[in-house]
Amino acid sequence: MNEGASSIHNSILKIHNSFGFDLINGNPPWIKVGWEEAVALGEIDPKLGVKGAKSAEFTKAKQSLLKEKEARKKYLNEFRRSIGTVTFLNSRNLYPELAGVQTNVYKNFIVRSWALLSARGIVGLLHPNSVFDDPNGGTLRKEYFKRLRAHYQFKNELLLFADVHHVLPFCINISGSKRDNIEFNKICNLFVPDTMSKCYSHSTPNDPISGIKDDEGNWSVRGHCNRIIHVTEKELQLFQSLFEEANTDYLEAKLPQIHSQEILKVLQRFTTVSSKLGEYDKEFSIHEIFHETGSQKTGEIIRRENPTYQPKKPEQVVLSGPHIFVGNPLNKIPNKECLNLSTVPCVSTV
């Protein structure tokens, strides 16, 4: 490259590096975007807004309501508006990184923030952890990992966000311009931000590492240097080999919640096992019996109000994940007077 061309090249790099924001920081809205039929119908007939949108009765009421011309017009206008928004946010041209994932506004904020950064810029965002374990989120993770500098995963058990469910995990992520090498730190099972600082200031690796709860049964906020997991291509390849299909790109691997470096060593030992459950996939199969949402619309499954329905016969029970635990097939049976309706079991009517 001659002197003149070199000068032009350096000027272009200088302009590029100065373009965009040096710092973006925020908590983007956690809003799923999609067609909310119950909301649209509730604007027409408020009674439908308080009934279960999954029930067979709701479906019948909807069909009757939409026979009216004005109601049908309002319904279709809301449908077009909603689908238009979803189509924009799902655009492959505007957001190619979000191909295949469920639309949520915070994901669009993530991708847009990268485009607004300068070459040396840093973005810090607080958002749900689902982007790192979504089975369909490999394309987004591939882009995120190349930019990620730090990943801190929280549990909301101490209600830092009072309007967010206490079991919903969220995370703080620091990212920047795309790099050739994967390299970031992660700390999991955090309950307050101060624990992050305690992990980095702690300097005695041989100290005991607290679990998720302390000896008194309280959520642990202690820090430890071995809680910091340094993730590179090597660790992502480990996660891919343990948790993904054989042909999955390691850059698209889901990011497991690892409490300490000692747990990471245990996972590394798993790779030395000669046979894995996945090798026997042709010897068993998985079948869907009841689709919870669809079966409620058809009336195959009904959801009862309090008091919690107590099945009288085994054939009335539909087991779900929380019912099953190690050595305890009757785990998490709801109380007769259950305050959280999400734990009310669905009972088959067929």
Short mmCIF file of C-alpha atoms in Angstrom, two decimals:
data_model
loop_
_atom_site.label_atom_id
_atom_site.label_comp_id
_atom_site.label_asym_id
_atom_site.label_seq_id
_atom_site.Cartn_x
_atom_site.Cartn_y
_atom_site.Cartn_z
CA MET A 1 0.00 0.00 0.00
CA ASN A 2 1.50 3.39 -1.04
CA GLU A 3 1.64 6.36 1.31
CA GLY A 4 -1.44 8.09 -0.13
CA ALA A 5 -3.60 4.98 0.00
CA SER A 6 -2.41 4.25 3.54
CA SER A 7 -3.41 7.75 4.66
CA ILE A 8 -6.90 7.36 3.17
CA HIS A 9 -7.26 3.92 4.79
CA ASN A 10 -6.29 5.28 8.21
CA SER A 11 -8.72 8.20 7.82
CA ILE A 12 -11.57 5.80 7.02
CA LEU A 13 -10.72 3.67 10.07
CA LYS A 14 -10.65 6.78 12.25
CA ILE A 15 -14.11 7.85 11.01
CA HIS A 16 -15.47 4.32 11.50
CA ASN A 17 -14.08 4.02 15.02
CA SER A 18 -15.58 7.34 16.05
CA PHE A 19 -19.03 6.56 14.64
CA GLY A 20 -21.71 5.48 17.10
CA PHE A 21 -22.07 5.51 20.87
CA ASP A 22 -19.21 4.67 23.23
CA LEU A 23 -21.60 3.59 25.98
CA ILE A 24 -25.15 2.20 25.92
CA ASN A 25 -26.73 1.15 29.18
CA GLY A 26 -30.29 0.10 29.95
CA ASN A 27 -33.06 -2.32 30.80
CA PRO A 28 -35.04 -2.82 27.57
CA PRO A 29 -38.76 -3.71 27.80
CA TRP A 30 -39.49 -7.40 28.36
CA ILE A 31 -42.59 -7.55 26.20
CA LYS A 32 -43.66 -10.52 24.11
CA VAL A 33 -45.17 -9.31 20.89
CA GLY A 34 -47.88 -11.40 19.30
CA TRP A 35 -51.54 -11.71 18.55
CA GLU A 36 -53.41 -11.44 21.87
CA GLU A 37 -56.90 -12.57 20.97
CA ALA A 38 -58.26 -12.35 24.51
CA VAL A 39 -57.13 -8.73 24.84
CA ALA A 40 -58.74 -7.75 21.52
CA LEU A 41 -62.03 -9.45 22.39
CA GLY A 42 -61.98 -7.97 25.89
CA GLU A 43 -62.02 -4.48 24.34
CA ILE A 44 -65.26 -5.43 22.58
CA ASP A 45 -66.89 -7.38 25.41
CA PRO A 46 -65.21 -6.92 28.85
CA LYS A 47 -66.68 -10.22 30.06
CA LEU A 48 -64.38 -12.07 27.68
CA GLY A 49 -61.41 -10.27 29.19
CA VAL A 50 -61.90 -11.97 32.55
CA LYS A 51 -62.72 -15.45 31.29
CA GLY A 52 -60.06 -18.06 30.59
CA ALA A 53 -58.93 -17.45 27.01
CA LYS A 54 -57.97 -21.11 26.73
CA SER A 55 -61.37 -22.51 27.65
CA ALA A 56 -63.96 -24.05 25.35
CA GLU A 57 -66.59 -21.58 26.67
CA PHE A 58 -64.42 -18.67 25.53
CA THR A 59 -64.21 -20.14 22.02
CA LYS A 60 -67.99 -20.44 21.77
CA ALA A 61 -68.52 -16.87 23.05
CA LYS A 62 -66.01 -15.54 20.52
CA GLN A 63 -67.82 -17.16 17.60
CA SER A 64 -71.10 -15.60 18.68
CA LEU A 65 -69.60 -12.16 19.24
CA LEU A 66 -67.87 -11.96 15.85
CA LYS A 67 -71.17 -12.42 14.02
CA GLU A 68 -71.79 -8.73 14.77
CA LYS A 69 -70.41 -6.44 12.02
CA GLU A 70 -68.90 -3.72 14.26
CA ALA A 71 -67.32 -6.25 16.60
CA ARG A 72 -65.81 -8.11 13.66
CA LYS A 73 -64.43 -4.83 12.24
CA LYS A 74 -62.70 -3.92 15.53
CA TYR A 75 -61.36 -7.45 15.85
CA LEU A 76 -59.86 -7.44 12.33
CA ASN A 77 -58.32 -3.97 12.76
CA GLU A 78 -56.59 -5.07 15.96
CA PHE A 79 -55.46 -8.27 14.24
CA ARG A 80 -53.88 -6.33 11.37
CA ARG A 81 -52.13 -3.92 13.74
CA SER A 82 -50.73 -6.74 15.85
CA ILE A 83 -49.58 -8.87 12.92
CA GLY A 84 -47.99 -5.81 11.28
CA THR A 85 -45.92 -5.14 14.41
CA VAL A 86 -44.86 -8.78 14.66
CA THR A 87 -43.91 -8.86 10.96
CA PHE A 88 -41.72 -5.77 11.38
CA LEU A 89 -39.95 -7.08 14.50
CA ASN A 90 -39.45 -10.49 12.86
CA SER A 91 -38.04 -9.05 9.64
CA ARG A 92 -35.16 -11.17 8.37
CA ASN A 93 -33.70 -8.09 6.66
CA LEU A 94 -33.79 -5.85 9.73
CA TYR A 95 -33.06 -8.51 12.37
CA PRO A 96 -31.42 -11.57 10.74
CA GLU A 97 -29.98 -12.58 14.13
CA LEU A 98 -33.51 -13.17 15.49
CA ALA A 99 -34.55 -15.72 12.88
CA GLY A 100 -36.59 -18.50 14.48
CA VAL A 101 -36.86 -17.06 18.01
CA GLN A 102 -40.03 -15.97 19.76
CA THR A 103 -40.59 -12.25 19.33
CA ASN A 104 -39.78 -10.20 22.42
CA VAL A 105 -38.92 -6.50 22.25
CA TYR A 106 -35.78 -6.81 24.39
CA LYS A 107 -34.19 -9.06 21.75
CA ASN A 108 -34.65 -6.36 19.12
CA PHE A 109 -33.04 -3.89 21.53
CA ILE A 110 -30.01 -6.18 21.88
CA VAL A 111 -29.43 -6.39 18.13
CA ARG A 112 -30.11 -2.68 17.55
CA SER A 113 -27.68 -1.67 20.31
CA TRP A 114 -24.85 -3.50 18.54
CA ALA A 115 -25.51 -1.51 15.37
CA LEU A 116 -25.40 1.78 17.31
CA LEU A 117 -22.03 1.14 19.00
CA SER A 118 -18.75 2.65 17.95
CA ALA A 119 -15.86 0.27 17.33
CA ARG A 120 -14.65 0.77 20.89
CA GLY A 121 -18.13 1.08 22.42
CA ILE A 122 -19.56 -0.97 25.27
CA VAL A 123 -23.21 -1.87 25.88
CA GLY A 124 -24.63 -3.11 29.18
CA LEU A 125 -28.14 -4.53 29.12
CA LEU A 126 -30.32 -6.20 31.73
CA HIS A 127 -32.79 -8.67 30.23
CA PRO A 128 -34.26 -12.18 30.69
CA ASN A 129 -31.87 -15.10 30.54
CA SER A 130 -33.91 -16.91 27.88
CA VAL A 131 -31.69 -15.87 24.98
CA PHE A 132 -28.99 -18.15 26.38
CA ASP A 133 -31.12 -21.30 26.71
CA ASP A 134 -33.71 -20.92 23.94
CA PRO A 135 -33.59 -24.10 21.80
CA ASN A 136 -34.22 -21.92 18.73
CA GLY A 137 -31.84 -19.13 19.71
CA GLY A 138 -28.62 -20.47 18.23
CA THR A 139 -28.26 -17.75 15.60
CA LEU A 140 -28.61 -14.98 18.19
CA ARG A 141 -26.20 -16.69 20.60
CA LYS A 142 -23.62 -17.04 17.84
CA GLU A 143 -23.59 -13.27 17.43
CA TYR A 144 -23.83 -12.58 21.18
CA PHE A 145 -20.88 -14.82 22.14
CA LYS A 146 -18.61 -13.02 19.68
CA ARG A 147 -19.41 -9.72 21.39
CA LEU A 148 -19.85 -10.78 25.01
CA ARG A 149 -17.44 -9.51 27.67
CA ALA A 150 -19.33 -10.56 30.82
CA HIS A 151 -22.52 -12.45 31.70
CA TYR A 152 -24.06 -12.27 35.17
CA GLN A 153 -27.14 -14.43 35.78
CA PHE A 154 -29.55 -13.50 38.59
CA LYS A 155 -32.50 -15.09 40.33
CA ASN A 156 -35.26 -12.74 41.48
CA GLU A 157 -35.86 -14.49 44.82
CA LEU A 158 -35.10 -11.28 46.76
CA LEU A 159 -37.52 -9.40 44.47
CA LEU A 160 -35.14 -6.82 43.06
CA PHE A 161 -37.93 -6.47 40.51
CA ALA A 162 -41.14 -6.55 42.51
CA ASP A 163 -43.34 -6.90 39.43
CA VAL A 164 -41.38 -9.88 38.06
CA HIS A 165 -42.07 -13.47 39.16
CA HIS A 166 -39.57 -14.53 41.81
CA VAL A 167 -38.37 -17.62 39.92
CA LEU A 168 -37.75 -15.80 36.62
CA PRO A 169 -34.01 -15.64 35.89
CA PHE A 170 -32.56 -12.51 34.33
CA CYS A 171 -29.05 -11.41 33.49
CA ILE A 172 -26.74 -8.44 33.08
CA ASN A 173 -24.62 -8.65 29.94
CA ILE A 174 -21.67 -6.51 28.89
CA SER A 175 -20.86 -6.66 25.19
CA GLY A 176 -18.90 -4.71 22.59
CA SER A 177 -17.70 -4.95 19.03
CA LYS A 178 -17.37 -8.38 17.43
CA ARG A 179 -14.13 -10.25 18.17
CA ASP A 180 -12.44 -13.24 16.55
CA ASN A 181 -11.95 -15.04 19.86
CA ILE A 182 -14.62 -15.97 22.43
CA GLU A 183 -13.68 -14.70 25.88
CA PHE A 184 -15.98 -13.58 28.69
CA ASN A 185 -16.58 -14.11 32.41
CA LYS A 186 -19.82 -15.45 33.83
CA ILE A 187 -21.20 -15.69 37.35
CA CYS A 188 -24.44 -17.55 38.04
CA ASN A 189 -26.98 -17.77 40.86
CA LEU A 190 -26.66 -14.15 41.92
CA PHE A 191 -29.31 -12.54 44.11
CA VAL A 192 -27.88 -9.03 44.61
CA PRO A 193 -25.37 -7.09 42.44
CA ASP A 194 -22.94 -6.67 45.35
CA THR A 195 -22.01 -10.37 45.10
CA MET A 196 -20.32 -9.70 41.76
CA SER A 197 -17.88 -7.27 43.40
CA LYS A 198 -17.27 -9.72 46.24
CA CYS A 199 -16.37 -12.45 43.73
CA TYR A 200 -13.77 -10.25 42.03
CA SER A 201 -12.30 -8.95 45.31
CA HIS A 202 -12.08 -12.40 46.92
CA SER A 203 -8.53 -13.83 46.75
CA THR A 204 -8.43 -17.11 48.71
CA PRO A 205 -9.55 -19.95 46.39
CA ASN A 206 -9.37 -22.57 49.16
CA ASP A 207 -12.17 -20.93 51.15
CA PRO A 208 -15.45 -22.89 51.16
CA ILE A 209 -17.84 -21.90 48.40
CA SER A 210 -21.38 -21.18 49.57
CA GLY A 211 -24.24 -22.84 47.78
CA ILE A 212 -27.36 -21.17 46.50
CA LYS A 213 -28.52 -20.97 50.14
CA ASP A 214 -26.43 -20.49 53.27
CA ASP A 215 -26.43 -22.70 56.36
CA GLU A 216 -29.41 -20.79 57.79
CA GLY A 217 -31.50 -21.41 54.70
CA ASN A 218 -31.23 -17.85 53.38
CA TRP A 219 -30.35 -17.01 49.79
CA SER A 220 -26.58 -16.71 49.75
CA VAL A 221 -25.05 -13.37 48.78
CA ARG A 222 -21.44 -14.31 49.57
CA GLY A 223 -18.80 -13.95 46.89
CA HIS A 224 -15.95 -16.30 45.98
CA CYS A 225 -13.31 -16.03 43.27
CA ASN A 226 -14.09 -19.58 42.09
CA ARG A 227 -17.62 -18.47 41.24
CA ILE A 228 -16.13 -16.65 38.22
CA ILE A 229 -16.22 -18.91 35.15
CA HIS A 230 -13.95 -17.84 32.29
CA VAL A 231 -15.58 -18.93 29.04
CA THR A 232 -13.65 -19.42 25.79
CA GLU A 233 -14.13 -21.58 22.69
CA LYS A 234 -13.00 -24.53 24.80
CA GLU A 235 -15.86 -24.17 27.29
CA LEU A 236 -18.45 -23.61 24.56
CA GLN A 237 -17.24 -26.80 22.85
CA LEU A 238 -17.68 -28.59 26.18
CA PHE A 239 -21.26 -27.33 26.53
CA GLN A 240 -22.00 -28.33 22.95
CA SER A 241 -20.68 -31.86 23.47
CA LEU A 242 -22.75 -32.36 26.64
CA PHE A 243 -26.01 -30.58 25.93
CA GLU A 244 -26.47 -30.30 22.15
CA GLU A 245 -26.94 -32.47 19.11
CA ALA A 246 -23.70 -33.70 17.56
CA ASN A 247 -23.99 -31.47 14.48
CA THR A 248 -24.69 -28.24 16.45
CA ASP A 249 -22.20 -25.41 16.01
CA TYR A 250 -20.50 -24.85 19.36
CA LEU A 251 -21.03 -21.10 18.91
CA GLU A 252 -24.78 -21.76 19.07
CA ALA A 253 -24.61 -23.89 22.23
CA LYS A 254 -26.90 -23.04 25.14
CA LEU A 255 -25.13 -21.49 28.12
CA PRO A 256 -25.67 -23.60 31.28
CA GLN A 257 -25.88 -22.08 34.74
CA ILE A 258 -22.66 -23.19 36.44
CA HIS A 259 -22.24 -22.25 40.07
CA SER A 260 -18.46 -22.62 40.40
CA GLN A 261 -15.24 -23.70 38.72
CA GLU A 262 -15.50 -26.99 40.61
CA ILE A 263 -18.82 -27.73 38.89
CA LEU A 264 -17.17 -26.96 35.55
CA LYS A 265 -14.51 -29.59 36.31
CA VAL A 266 -17.25 -32.14 36.97
CA LEU A 267 -18.77 -31.37 33.56
CA GLN A 268 -15.38 -31.84 31.96
CA ARG A 269 -15.17 -35.29 33.52
CA PHE A 270 -18.50 -36.21 31.92
CA THR A 271 -16.87 -36.00 28.50
CA THR A 272 -14.68 -39.00 29.36
CA VAL A 273 -17.71 -41.33 29.69
CA SER A 274 -17.67 -43.89 26.91
CA SER A 275 -21.46 -44.04 26.28
CA LYS A 276 -24.19 -41.41 26.49
CA LEU A 277 -27.98 -41.50 26.69
CA GLY A 278 -28.24 -39.73 23.36
CA GLU A 279 -26.72 -42.74 21.64
CA TYR A 280 -29.84 -44.74 22.52
CA ASP A 281 -32.33 -42.30 21.01
CA LYS A 282 -33.68 -44.93 18.62
CA GLU A 283 -34.64 -47.19 21.54
CA PHE A 284 -37.22 -44.81 23.00
CA SER A 285 -39.66 -42.22 21.68
CA ILE A 286 -41.52 -39.18 22.99
CA HIS A 287 -45.19 -38.60 22.21
CA GLU A 288 -47.49 -35.67 22.94
CA ILE A 289 -50.72 -36.82 24.62
CA PHE A 290 -52.33 -33.56 25.72
CA HIS A 291 -51.35 -30.18 24.33
CA GLU A 292 -52.23 -28.03 27.34
CA THR A 293 -53.35 -24.90 25.48
CA GLY A 294 -55.07 -26.67 22.59
CA SER A 295 -56.78 -29.27 24.77
CA GLN A 296 -58.34 -26.59 26.96
CA LYS A 297 -59.80 -24.87 23.89
CA THR A 298 -61.41 -28.11 22.76
CA GLY A 299 -62.65 -28.99 26.25
CA GLU A 300 -60.49 -32.11 26.64
CA ILE A 301 -58.83 -30.45 29.63
CA ILE A 302 -60.54 -28.11 32.07
CA ARG A 303 -58.94 -25.81 34.62
CA ARG A 304 -60.85 -25.58 37.89
CA GLU A 305 -60.99 -22.63 40.27
CA ASN A 306 -60.11 -22.82 43.97
CA PRO A 307 -60.44 -24.97 45.99
CA THR A 308 -57.86 -27.04 44.17
CA TYR A 309 -59.38 -30.07 42.52
CA GLN A 310 -58.24 -33.31 44.13
CA PRO A 311 -58.46 -36.27 41.71
CA LYS A 312 -60.38 -39.27 43.00
CA LYS A 313 -59.02 -41.82 40.51
CA PRO A 314 -55.61 -42.23 38.85
CA GLU A 315 -57.10 -41.79 35.36
CA GLN A 316 -58.16 -38.25 36.32
CA VAL A 317 -54.58 -37.13 36.92
CA VAL A 318 -52.36 -35.45 34.35
CA LEU A 319 -48.78 -35.41 35.61
CA SER A 320 -46.55 -32.46 34.72
CA GLY A 321 -42.86 -31.77 35.27
CA PRO A 322 -43.02 -30.33 38.83
CA HIS A 323 -44.83 -33.48 40.05
CA ILE A 324 -41.79 -35.66 39.34
CA PHE A 325 -38.58 -35.54 41.35
CA VAL A 326 -35.73 -37.86 42.29
CA GLY A 327 -37.16 -40.73 44.36
CA ASN A 328 -40.46 -38.87 44.81
CA PRO A 329 -43.15 -39.29 42.13
CA LEU A 330 -45.60 -37.18 44.16
CA ASN A 331 -43.47 -34.06 44.42
CA LYS A 332 -45.14 -30.60 44.64
CA ILE A 333 -48.75 -31.68 45.03
CA PRO A 334 -50.73 -28.41 45.48
CA ASN A 335 -52.58 -27.56 48.68
CA LYS A 336 -56.36 -27.88 48.79
CA GLU A 337 -56.53 -24.10 49.14
CA CYS A 338 -53.99 -22.98 46.56
CA LEU A 339 -53.15 -19.27 46.25
CA ASN A 340 -51.18 -19.62 43.01
CA LEU A 341 -53.62 -20.75 40.31
CA SER A 342 -50.72 -21.68 38.01
CA THR A 343 -50.16 -24.76 40.18
CA VAL A 344 -53.75 -26.01 39.86
CA PRO A 345 -53.56 -29.35 38.04
CA CYS A 346 -55.38 -29.83 34.77
CA VAL A 347 -57.82 -32.74 34.78
CA SER A 348 -58.81 -34.69 31.72
CA THR A 349 -62.51 -34.85 30.92
CA VAL A 350 -62.10 -37.80 28.56
#
